[in-house]
Amino acid sequence: MPPITRRRLLGAGGALGASALLGACGPGPGGPAGAVTIWNNLADAKQNAYFRKHHVGKYRGPRPVRFSPKPSGTIDRLIQTALAAGGGPSIIVTPGPSSFVSAYDSAGYLADLTPYAQRYGWRKKFAPWALAASEVDGKLVTLPASYETMAFYTNPATLDDLGLEPPTTREEFENFCTEAKGRGYIPLAAGNADYKGANEWFAGVGLNHGAGPEAVYSALRGETKWTDPVFVDAIDRLASYFRKGWFGGAVDLYFTNSFPTVYRQLATGKAAAMISGTWEFATLPVYFGKSAGNDATWEWNTLPSLGDDVPRVVWDLAIGQSAGINTNFEDTAAAADFLDFYTTDVRTIIAGVEEMNFAPPPVRIRASDFSARADRRIARLYSELSAATSIGYTTWTFFPQQTETYMIDYFENVITGQMSAKQYCQGIATRFVAEKSKGAVPTAPKPGGGLS
């Protein structure tokens, strides 16, 4: 349940066996006195202390648990180095099913969790789509430790000044951006100076909301080609929005805008809106309201439909963190017991959402689970998401890793006009076909089936 996702910090690399980092890896599996060990990347010392006290310290199981905080920028390489050396933490975390899970499983690092699914009732506790995406060749190898979705963020005071409402359709979205741009506002605060991977957030939005979840699901199953005009047109249309300066103010500014710049643009009213993930719940309080020394507020809405025959409401599903058990650890059953607590103890999960803005695992959460102190916006998000009936597919959860990496790396070529949308989609298709033939595509749920 990390509040700061590696979705924004994960590099495209991360090769196995980075021996230079080996000395920084700490104890091997089991840790001190045979404890279950977990490395995690939280935002700051306050969140580390909270996690240690509530998610580790309150666990009562067959073995003690030891938590070691790691930097978000290096945790994956640290884990990979330690695994290659026969060590590593008992609990292996990754930034979702698309990142490293298949490689870890192929290397024999992940224990088979299938027997524990029945023991702990995970099929009833978790949303079925999330468990399905956590399987490799029909074997459950990780559990979803957090989930997230994309949202359309606004500063209500700015929209009042503009006389605009959050858009729900392509026509409304284009009018929204045209009006904001024409009046000197940045239509959508955006930038990837801090994290190139932000490109996949927007590429995914272009596919799920421009081509539609039915088309994406069909392509993930290998039935529709990624070169189909429905995808080419969606990417081409999205790229045209960038070239109009709707994202970040201009294409060159998109490459230089840092995340603090993006948040300040939204908070100060320089930008009309922002498209990003629900991981921003942990970030926005720094820039809005009393803690930021202003009276600015923020709100979220679902993303607008950007294509013909695309539902007005599509919830992009994403697993922000996957957690498995290291086969080097001597007591898989003890690690599974902690993993069950870490991912399914609703009281601890809700408290973490309310007090630290942690993203919860995709377990069944009701509005009544939240207390009166909960942020109404966050409680509303997870309540509505739990009841979603139309879902989309994020690249970091449902696309194979090499395809995902390509989509991040080459998206910039499309928005700068160095590559056509057709060429970009051909590149997606080439890599996807190769990875699908190897069984590297995570399982995706049907688009209209909801979350339950």
Short mmCIF file of C-alpha atoms in Angstrom, two decimals:
data_model
loop_
_atom_site.label_atom_id
_atom_site.label_comp_id
_atom_site.label_asym_id
_atom_site.label_seq_id
_atom_site.Cartn_x
_atom_site.Cartn_y
_atom_site.Cartn_z
CA MET A 1 0.00 0.00 0.00
CA PRO A 2 2.68 2.55 -0.91
CA PRO A 3 1.38 6.12 -1.09
CA ILE A 4 4.05 7.11 -3.58
CA THR A 5 3.89 4.80 -6.52
CA ARG A 6 6.87 3.73 -8.51
CA ARG A 7 4.66 4.40 -11.47
CA ARG A 8 6.32 7.79 -11.47
CA LEU A 9 9.77 6.67 -10.46
CA LEU A 10 10.28 3.34 -12.11
CA GLY A 11 12.95 3.44 -14.75
CA ALA A 12 12.56 1.46 -17.92
CA GLY A 13 15.69 -0.53 -17.04
CA GLY A 14 16.32 -2.49 -13.90
CA ALA A 15 18.31 -5.40 -15.23
CA LEU A 16 18.78 -8.38 -13.01
CA GLY A 17 22.13 -8.65 -11.29
CA ALA A 18 23.18 -5.07 -10.60
CA SER A 19 26.15 -6.16 -8.54
CA ALA A 20 27.17 -2.63 -7.65
CA LEU A 21 24.17 -2.43 -5.34
CA LEU A 22 24.74 -5.73 -3.63
CA GLY A 23 26.47 -4.23 -0.63
CA ALA A 24 23.43 -2.10 0.14
CA CYS A 25 20.95 -4.96 0.23
CA GLY A 26 20.97 -5.77 3.94
CA PRO A 27 20.15 -9.19 5.38
CA GLY A 28 18.95 -12.09 3.29
CA PRO A 29 15.56 -13.80 3.49
CA GLY A 30 14.41 -14.41 6.99
CA GLY A 31 16.39 -11.47 8.31
CA PRO A 32 17.23 -11.21 11.99
CA ALA A 33 16.03 -14.14 14.09
CA GLY A 34 14.18 -15.75 11.16
CA ALA A 35 11.77 -12.84 10.81
CA VAL A 36 9.61 -12.24 7.78
CA THR A 37 11.18 -9.25 6.03
CA ILE A 38 9.62 -6.69 3.72
CA TRP A 39 11.24 -3.82 1.84
CA ASN A 40 8.95 -1.02 0.80
CA ASN A 41 9.23 2.42 -0.75
CA LEU A 42 7.21 4.99 1.14
CA ALA A 43 7.23 8.74 0.70
CA ASP A 44 8.91 9.94 3.85
CA ALA A 45 9.95 9.22 7.42
CA LYS A 46 6.42 9.87 8.72
CA GLN A 47 4.93 7.22 6.47
CA ASN A 48 7.76 4.81 7.23
CA ALA A 49 7.06 5.21 10.95
CA TYR A 50 3.32 4.70 10.41
CA PHE A 51 3.86 1.60 8.29
CA ARG A 52 6.28 0.14 10.83
CA LYS A 53 3.85 0.77 13.72
CA HIS A 54 0.56 -0.24 12.14
CA HIS A 55 1.22 -2.56 9.22
CA VAL A 56 4.13 -4.40 10.81
CA GLY A 57 4.00 -3.77 14.55
CA LYS A 58 0.33 -4.72 14.97
CA TYR A 59 0.66 -7.96 13.07
CA ARG A 60 0.44 -11.03 15.29
CA GLY A 61 1.64 -14.09 13.47
CA PRO A 62 3.94 -17.08 13.72
CA ARG A 63 7.06 -15.00 13.04
CA PRO A 64 7.98 -11.38 13.69
CA VAL A 65 8.14 -9.01 10.75
CA ARG A 66 10.95 -6.59 9.97
CA PHE A 67 10.41 -3.61 7.67
CA SER A 68 13.26 -1.92 5.82
CA PRO A 69 12.47 1.30 3.90
CA LYS A 70 14.11 1.68 0.49
CA PRO A 71 14.28 4.58 -1.98
CA SER A 72 11.67 4.41 -4.73
CA GLY A 73 14.30 4.99 -7.38
CA THR A 74 16.40 1.95 -6.43
CA ILE A 75 14.18 -0.55 -4.64
CA ASP A 76 13.66 -2.70 -7.72
CA ARG A 77 17.36 -2.95 -8.47
CA LEU A 78 18.10 -3.68 -4.81
CA ILE A 79 15.59 -6.52 -4.81
CA GLN A 80 16.87 -7.90 -8.10
CA THR A 81 20.47 -7.83 -6.93
CA ALA A 82 19.61 -9.56 -3.68
CA LEU A 83 17.52 -12.22 -5.42
CA ALA A 84 20.32 -12.97 -7.86
CA ALA A 85 22.65 -13.46 -4.90
CA GLY A 86 20.25 -15.91 -3.23
CA GLY A 87 18.91 -13.43 -0.69
CA GLY A 88 16.40 -10.61 -0.67
CA PRO A 89 13.39 -9.84 1.50
CA SER A 90 10.84 -12.52 2.33
CA ILE A 91 8.11 -10.41 0.69
CA ILE A 92 8.99 -9.33 -2.86
CA VAL A 93 7.18 -6.21 -4.06
CA THR A 94 6.95 -4.95 -7.64
CA PRO A 95 5.15 -1.96 -9.25
CA GLY A 96 2.32 -4.13 -10.55
CA PRO A 97 1.94 -7.35 -12.55
CA SER A 98 3.57 -6.00 -15.72
CA SER A 99 6.83 -5.14 -14.01
CA PHE A 100 9.22 -7.98 -13.22
CA VAL A 101 6.61 -10.52 -12.05
CA SER A 102 6.90 -12.72 -15.13
CA ALA A 103 10.71 -12.53 -15.04
CA TYR A 104 10.82 -13.31 -11.32
CA ASP A 105 8.53 -16.27 -11.84
CA SER A 106 10.62 -17.59 -14.73
CA ALA A 107 13.73 -17.29 -12.56
CA GLY A 108 12.04 -19.28 -9.79
CA TYR A 109 12.03 -16.46 -7.24
CA LEU A 110 8.28 -16.43 -6.53
CA ALA A 111 6.52 -19.06 -4.43
CA ASP A 112 3.23 -20.54 -5.63
CA LEU A 113 0.49 -18.85 -3.60
CA THR A 114 -2.33 -20.92 -5.08
CA PRO A 115 -2.63 -23.25 -2.05
CA TYR A 116 -2.99 -20.26 0.26
CA ALA A 117 -5.82 -18.70 -1.75
CA GLN A 118 -8.26 -21.26 -0.36
CA ARG A 119 -6.80 -21.22 3.14
CA TYR A 120 -7.27 -17.46 3.49
CA GLY A 121 -10.34 -17.06 1.28
CA TRP A 122 -8.61 -14.70 -1.12
CA ARG A 123 -11.06 -15.50 -3.93
CA LYS A 124 -13.78 -13.89 -1.84
CA LYS A 125 -11.69 -11.07 -0.40
CA PHE A 126 -10.15 -9.69 -3.59
CA ALA A 127 -11.75 -8.37 -6.75
CA PRO A 128 -11.54 -11.25 -9.25
CA TRP A 129 -9.84 -9.12 -11.94
CA ALA A 130 -6.98 -8.34 -9.58
CA LEU A 131 -6.29 -11.95 -8.67
CA ALA A 132 -6.53 -13.00 -12.33
CA ALA A 133 -3.95 -10.37 -13.27
CA SER A 134 -1.70 -11.71 -10.50
CA GLU A 135 -1.48 -15.18 -12.03
CA VAL A 136 1.20 -16.51 -14.35
CA ASP A 137 0.23 -19.60 -16.35
CA GLY A 138 -2.71 -20.16 -14.03
CA LYS A 139 -0.55 -20.00 -10.91
CA LEU A 140 -1.10 -17.27 -8.33
CA VAL A 141 2.35 -15.78 -7.73
CA THR A 142 1.57 -12.38 -6.18
CA LEU A 143 -1.22 -10.56 -4.38
CA PRO A 144 -2.36 -7.04 -5.33
CA ALA A 145 -1.18 -4.79 -2.48
CA SER A 146 -2.63 -1.55 -3.84
CA TYR A 147 -4.80 -0.40 -6.68
CA GLU A 148 -5.42 2.86 -8.46
CA THR A 149 -7.20 4.51 -11.34
CA MET A 150 -6.91 7.63 -13.48
CA ALA A 151 -8.90 10.80 -12.73
CA PHE A 152 -9.65 14.27 -14.06
CA TYR A 153 -8.55 16.73 -11.35
CA THR A 154 -9.80 20.28 -11.12
CA ASN A 155 -9.56 23.35 -8.91
CA PRO A 156 -13.25 24.32 -8.55
CA ALA A 157 -12.41 28.02 -8.13
CA THR A 158 -10.61 28.01 -11.48
CA LEU A 159 -13.56 26.38 -13.21
CA ASP A 160 -15.85 29.00 -11.68
CA ASP A 161 -13.65 31.72 -13.16
CA LEU A 162 -13.77 30.03 -16.54
CA GLY A 163 -17.43 29.16 -16.34
CA LEU A 164 -16.62 25.56 -17.23
CA GLU A 165 -17.72 22.17 -15.98
CA PRO A 166 -15.61 19.00 -16.02
CA PRO A 167 -16.12 17.49 -19.49
CA THR A 168 -17.78 14.12 -20.02
CA THR A 169 -17.59 13.76 -23.81
CA ARG A 170 -15.02 14.35 -26.53
CA GLU A 171 -16.86 17.46 -27.72
CA GLU A 172 -17.02 18.86 -24.21
CA PHE A 173 -13.34 18.03 -23.62
CA GLU A 174 -12.24 19.80 -26.79
CA ASN A 175 -14.41 22.82 -25.99
CA PHE A 176 -13.03 22.84 -22.44
CA CYS A 177 -9.41 22.89 -23.64
CA THR A 178 -10.09 25.36 -26.44
CA GLU A 179 -11.81 27.79 -24.08
CA ALA A 180 -9.13 27.51 -21.39
CA LYS A 181 -6.29 27.90 -23.89
CA GLY A 182 -8.00 30.85 -25.54
CA ARG A 183 -8.27 32.66 -22.22
CA GLY A 184 -4.62 32.19 -21.36
CA TYR A 185 -4.89 29.13 -19.12
CA ILE A 186 -3.00 25.87 -19.48
CA PRO A 187 -5.85 23.46 -20.21
CA LEU A 188 -4.20 20.48 -18.51
CA ALA A 189 -1.25 20.70 -16.15
CA ALA A 190 1.18 18.01 -17.29
CA GLY A 191 4.88 17.23 -17.50
CA ASN A 192 7.33 14.35 -17.54
CA ALA A 193 10.57 16.07 -16.47
CA ASP A 194 10.65 14.01 -13.25
CA TYR A 195 9.44 10.75 -14.71
CA LYS A 196 9.41 9.71 -18.35
CA GLY A 197 6.95 6.96 -17.49
CA ALA A 198 4.22 9.60 -17.24
CA ASN A 199 3.96 9.07 -20.99
CA GLU A 200 2.15 5.77 -20.44
CA TRP A 201 -0.53 7.44 -18.33
CA PHE A 202 -1.56 9.50 -21.34
CA ALA A 203 -1.03 6.76 -23.93
CA GLY A 204 -3.30 4.56 -21.83
CA VAL A 205 -5.91 7.30 -21.59
CA GLY A 206 -5.76 7.68 -25.36
CA LEU A 207 -6.42 3.98 -25.90
CA ASN A 208 -9.03 3.32 -23.20
CA HIS A 209 -10.98 6.55 -23.62
CA GLY A 210 -10.27 7.23 -27.29
CA ALA A 211 -10.52 3.73 -28.78
CA GLY A 212 -12.56 2.31 -25.93
CA PRO A 213 -12.18 -0.58 -23.49
CA GLU A 214 -13.91 -3.09 -25.76
CA ALA A 215 -11.26 -2.52 -28.44
CA VAL A 216 -8.39 -2.62 -25.95
CA TYR A 217 -9.69 -5.84 -24.40
CA SER A 218 -10.01 -7.41 -27.83
CA ALA A 219 -6.42 -6.44 -28.66
CA LEU A 220 -5.12 -7.78 -25.34
CA ARG A 221 -6.73 -11.09 -26.26
CA GLY A 222 -5.01 -10.99 -29.64
CA GLU A 223 -8.25 -10.62 -31.58
CA THR A 224 -7.89 -7.03 -32.82
CA LYS A 225 -4.53 -5.82 -34.09
CA TRP A 226 -2.92 -2.80 -32.47
CA THR A 227 -2.58 -1.38 -35.97
CA ASP A 228 -6.36 -1.23 -36.35
CA PRO A 229 -7.58 2.27 -37.29
CA VAL A 230 -9.48 2.50 -34.01
CA PHE A 231 -6.13 2.67 -32.17
CA VAL A 232 -4.25 4.67 -34.78
CA ASP A 233 -6.97 7.32 -34.84
CA ALA A 234 -7.11 7.48 -31.04
CA ILE A 235 -3.35 7.98 -30.68
CA ASP A 236 -3.26 10.45 -33.55
CA ARG A 237 -6.06 12.47 -31.95
CA LEU A 238 -4.30 12.45 -28.57
CA ALA A 239 -1.03 13.59 -30.18
CA SER A 240 -2.88 16.45 -31.84
CA TYR A 241 -4.07 17.59 -28.39
CA PHE A 242 -0.45 17.71 -27.23
CA ARG A 243 0.62 19.68 -30.29
CA LYS A 244 -2.14 22.23 -29.58
CA GLY A 245 -0.52 22.86 -26.21
CA TRP A 246 -3.38 21.39 -24.22
CA PHE A 247 -1.06 19.19 -22.12
CA GLY A 248 1.45 21.26 -20.16
CA GLY A 249 1.05 24.39 -22.27
CA ALA A 250 3.23 23.20 -25.16
CA VAL A 251 5.07 20.04 -26.17
CA ASP A 252 8.48 21.45 -25.19
CA LEU A 253 7.09 22.56 -21.81
CA TYR A 254 5.67 19.07 -21.24
CA PHE A 255 9.25 17.80 -21.31
CA THR A 256 10.47 20.39 -18.79
CA ASN A 257 7.53 20.65 -16.36
CA SER A 258 8.38 18.97 -13.04
CA PHE A 259 5.73 17.46 -10.79
CA PRO A 260 5.87 20.38 -8.30
CA THR A 261 5.34 22.75 -11.23
CA VAL A 262 2.33 20.75 -12.38
CA TYR A 263 0.72 20.75 -8.94
CA ARG A 264 1.34 24.47 -8.44
CA GLN A 265 -0.24 25.23 -11.81
CA LEU A 266 -3.41 23.49 -10.70
CA ALA A 267 -3.41 24.96 -7.18
CA THR A 268 -2.76 28.56 -8.29
CA GLY A 269 -5.29 28.51 -11.10
CA LYS A 270 -2.74 28.71 -13.88
CA ALA A 271 -4.05 25.41 -15.23
CA ALA A 272 -7.69 24.48 -15.64
CA ALA A 273 -7.34 20.77 -14.88
CA MET A 274 -4.96 17.83 -14.61
CA ILE A 275 -5.15 14.19 -15.72
CA SER A 276 -3.32 11.84 -13.40
CA GLY A 277 -3.75 8.83 -11.13
CA THR A 278 -5.25 8.44 -7.69
CA TRP A 279 -1.73 8.32 -6.26
CA GLU A 280 -2.07 12.12 -6.28
CA PHE A 281 -4.32 11.84 -3.22
CA ALA A 282 -1.13 11.70 -1.18
CA THR A 283 0.52 14.58 -3.03
CA LEU A 284 -2.14 17.25 -3.49
CA PRO A 285 -2.54 18.19 0.22
CA VAL A 286 0.99 19.61 0.08
CA TYR A 287 -0.15 22.19 -2.48
CA PHE A 288 -3.76 22.82 -1.46
CA GLY A 289 -5.33 24.25 1.67
CA LYS A 290 -4.05 24.99 5.14
CA SER A 291 -0.84 22.98 4.90
CA ALA A 292 0.06 24.88 1.72
CA GLY A 293 -0.85 28.28 3.19
CA ASN A 294 -3.72 28.91 0.76
CA ASP A 295 -7.46 28.33 0.51
CA ALA A 296 -7.32 26.37 -2.75
CA THR A 297 -9.26 23.12 -3.03
CA TRP A 298 -9.23 20.26 -5.48
CA GLU A 299 -11.84 17.84 -6.77
CA TRP A 300 -11.81 14.81 -9.01
CA ASN A 301 -14.10 13.53 -11.75
CA THR A 302 -13.98 10.57 -14.07
CA LEU A 303 -12.20 11.05 -17.38
CA PRO A 304 -14.27 12.12 -20.37
CA SER A 305 -15.00 9.87 -23.30
CA LEU A 306 -12.63 10.82 -26.13
CA GLY A 307 -13.94 8.63 -28.92
CA ASP A 308 -17.03 7.55 -30.77
CA ASP A 309 -19.14 4.92 -29.01
CA VAL A 310 -16.85 4.97 -25.95
CA PRO A 311 -18.74 4.92 -22.61
CA ARG A 312 -18.82 8.23 -20.78
CA VAL A 313 -17.46 6.60 -17.66
CA VAL A 314 -14.54 4.19 -17.87
CA TRP A 315 -12.49 3.33 -14.80
CA ASP A 316 -8.91 2.51 -15.72
CA LEU A 317 -7.85 -0.37 -13.52
CA ALA A 318 -4.34 -0.61 -12.17
CA ILE A 319 -2.48 -2.57 -9.56
CA GLY A 320 0.06 -0.18 -8.08
CA GLN A 321 1.98 -2.78 -6.12
CA SER A 322 2.19 -6.56 -6.33
CA ALA A 323 3.58 -8.62 -3.47
CA GLY A 324 4.85 -12.19 -3.62
CA ILE A 325 6.92 -14.53 -1.45
CA ASN A 326 10.62 -15.14 -2.00
CA THR A 327 11.37 -18.83 -2.59
CA ASN A 328 14.66 -18.28 -0.78
CA PHE A 329 12.72 -17.68 2.43
CA GLU A 330 12.53 -20.78 4.60
CA ASP A 331 8.94 -20.44 5.84
CA THR A 332 6.50 -19.73 3.01
CA ALA A 333 3.48 -20.36 5.26
CA ALA A 334 4.58 -17.67 7.73
CA ALA A 335 5.18 -15.19 4.93
CA ALA A 336 1.74 -16.00 3.47
CA ASP A 337 0.14 -15.32 6.83
CA PHE A 338 1.70 -11.86 6.95
CA LEU A 339 0.84 -11.27 3.29
CA ASP A 340 -2.80 -12.01 4.11
CA PHE A 341 -2.73 -9.44 6.92
CA TYR A 342 -0.89 -6.87 4.80
CA THR A 343 -3.36 -7.04 1.94
CA THR A 344 -6.74 -7.93 3.46
CA ASP A 345 -7.04 -6.58 7.00
CA VAL A 346 -9.74 -3.99 6.24
CA ARG A 347 -9.45 -2.10 9.53
CA THR A 348 -5.72 -1.53 9.04
CA ILE A 349 -6.22 -0.73 5.36
CA ILE A 350 -8.95 1.88 5.96
CA ALA A 351 -6.93 3.51 8.74
CA GLY A 352 -3.98 3.80 6.36
CA VAL A 353 -6.19 5.41 3.70
CA GLU A 354 -7.63 7.91 6.18
CA GLU A 355 -4.43 8.79 8.02
CA MET A 356 -1.71 8.43 5.36
CA ASN A 357 -3.60 8.47 2.04
CA PHE A 358 -2.27 5.00 1.33
CA ALA A 359 -3.82 3.35 -1.73
CA PRO A 360 -5.79 0.29 -0.59
CA PRO A 361 -5.59 -3.20 -2.09
CA PRO A 362 -8.53 -4.16 -4.35
CA VAL A 363 -10.46 -5.85 -1.56
CA ARG A 364 -14.13 -5.26 -0.97
CA ILE A 365 -14.48 -1.82 0.63
CA ARG A 366 -17.82 -0.20 1.41
CA ALA A 367 -18.55 3.46 2.08
CA SER A 368 -19.58 2.46 5.59
CA ASP A 369 -16.06 1.14 6.23
CA PHE A 370 -14.79 4.72 6.36
CA SER A 371 -15.04 6.82 9.50
CA ALA A 372 -16.21 10.44 9.77
CA ARG A 373 -12.60 11.64 9.61
CA ALA A 374 -12.11 10.25 6.09
CA ASP A 375 -11.58 12.69 3.22
CA ARG A 376 -14.99 12.61 1.49
CA ARG A 377 -13.33 12.82 -1.93
CA ILE A 378 -11.18 9.77 -1.33
CA ALA A 379 -13.99 7.76 0.26
CA ARG A 380 -16.21 8.64 -2.72
CA LEU A 381 -13.55 7.51 -5.18
CA TYR A 382 -13.09 4.08 -3.70
CA SER A 383 -16.83 3.61 -3.14
CA GLU A 384 -17.63 4.48 -6.77
CA LEU A 385 -14.67 2.51 -8.11
CA SER A 386 -15.83 -0.57 -6.21
CA ALA A 387 -19.18 -0.26 -8.02
CA ALA A 388 -17.68 0.36 -11.48
CA THR A 389 -19.40 -1.33 -14.41
CA SER A 390 -17.14 -0.19 -17.26
CA ILE A 391 -13.40 -0.67 -16.87
CA GLY A 392 -10.25 0.14 -18.81
CA TYR A 393 -6.76 -1.35 -18.89
CA THR A 394 -3.63 0.44 -17.70
CA THR A 395 -0.36 -0.43 -19.41
CA TRP A 396 1.43 -1.20 -16.13
CA THR A 397 -1.09 -3.85 -15.13
CA PHE A 398 -2.37 -5.52 -18.29
CA PHE A 399 0.34 -5.01 -20.93
CA PRO A 400 3.51 -7.13 -21.13
CA GLN A 401 6.67 -5.40 -20.00
CA GLN A 402 8.53 -4.89 -23.29
CA THR A 403 5.39 -3.50 -24.90
CA GLU A 404 4.86 -1.18 -21.95
CA THR A 405 8.47 0.04 -22.12
CA TYR A 406 8.14 0.74 -25.84
CA MET A 407 4.95 2.72 -25.28
CA ILE A 408 6.75 4.91 -22.74
CA ASP A 409 9.90 5.42 -24.78
CA TYR A 410 8.34 6.17 -28.16
CA PHE A 411 5.28 8.17 -27.15
CA GLU A 412 7.40 11.32 -27.20
CA ASN A 413 8.26 10.70 -30.85
CA VAL A 414 4.57 10.78 -31.69
CA ILE A 415 3.72 14.01 -29.89
CA THR A 416 6.77 15.73 -31.42
CA GLY A 417 5.82 14.54 -34.90
CA GLN A 418 8.95 12.41 -35.39
CA MET A 419 6.82 9.26 -35.66
CA SER A 420 3.29 8.81 -36.97
CA ALA A 421 0.54 7.27 -34.87
CA LYS A 422 0.47 4.39 -37.35
CA GLN A 423 4.18 3.72 -36.88
CA TYR A 424 3.78 3.90 -33.11
CA CYS A 425 0.94 1.39 -33.16
CA GLN A 426 2.95 -0.89 -35.45
CA GLY A 427 5.73 -0.86 -32.85
CA ILE A 428 3.22 -1.80 -30.15
CA ALA A 429 1.89 -4.62 -32.31
CA THR A 430 5.33 -6.07 -33.06
CA ARG A 431 6.36 -6.28 -29.43
CA PHE A 432 2.95 -7.40 -28.20
CA VAL A 433 2.74 -10.32 -30.61
CA ALA A 434 6.18 -11.53 -29.57
CA GLU A 435 5.38 -11.31 -25.87
CA LYS A 436 1.94 -12.85 -26.23
CA SER A 437 3.49 -15.87 -27.93
CA LYS A 438 5.58 -16.32 -24.78
CA GLY A 439 2.55 -16.09 -22.49
CA ALA A 440 3.74 -12.79 -20.99
CA VAL A 441 0.42 -10.91 -21.25
CA PRO A 442 -1.36 -10.61 -17.86
CA THR A 443 -4.96 -11.81 -17.72
CA ALA A 444 -7.51 -9.03 -18.24
CA PRO A 445 -11.17 -9.01 -17.16
CA LYS A 446 -14.00 -8.26 -19.58
CA PRO A 447 -14.59 -4.52 -19.97
CA GLY A 448 -18.25 -4.48 -18.97
CA GLY A 449 -18.06 -6.96 -16.17
CA GLY A 450 -17.42 -4.55 -13.33
CA LEU A 451 -15.12 -5.33 -10.44
CA SER A 452 -17.02 -8.06 -8.66
#
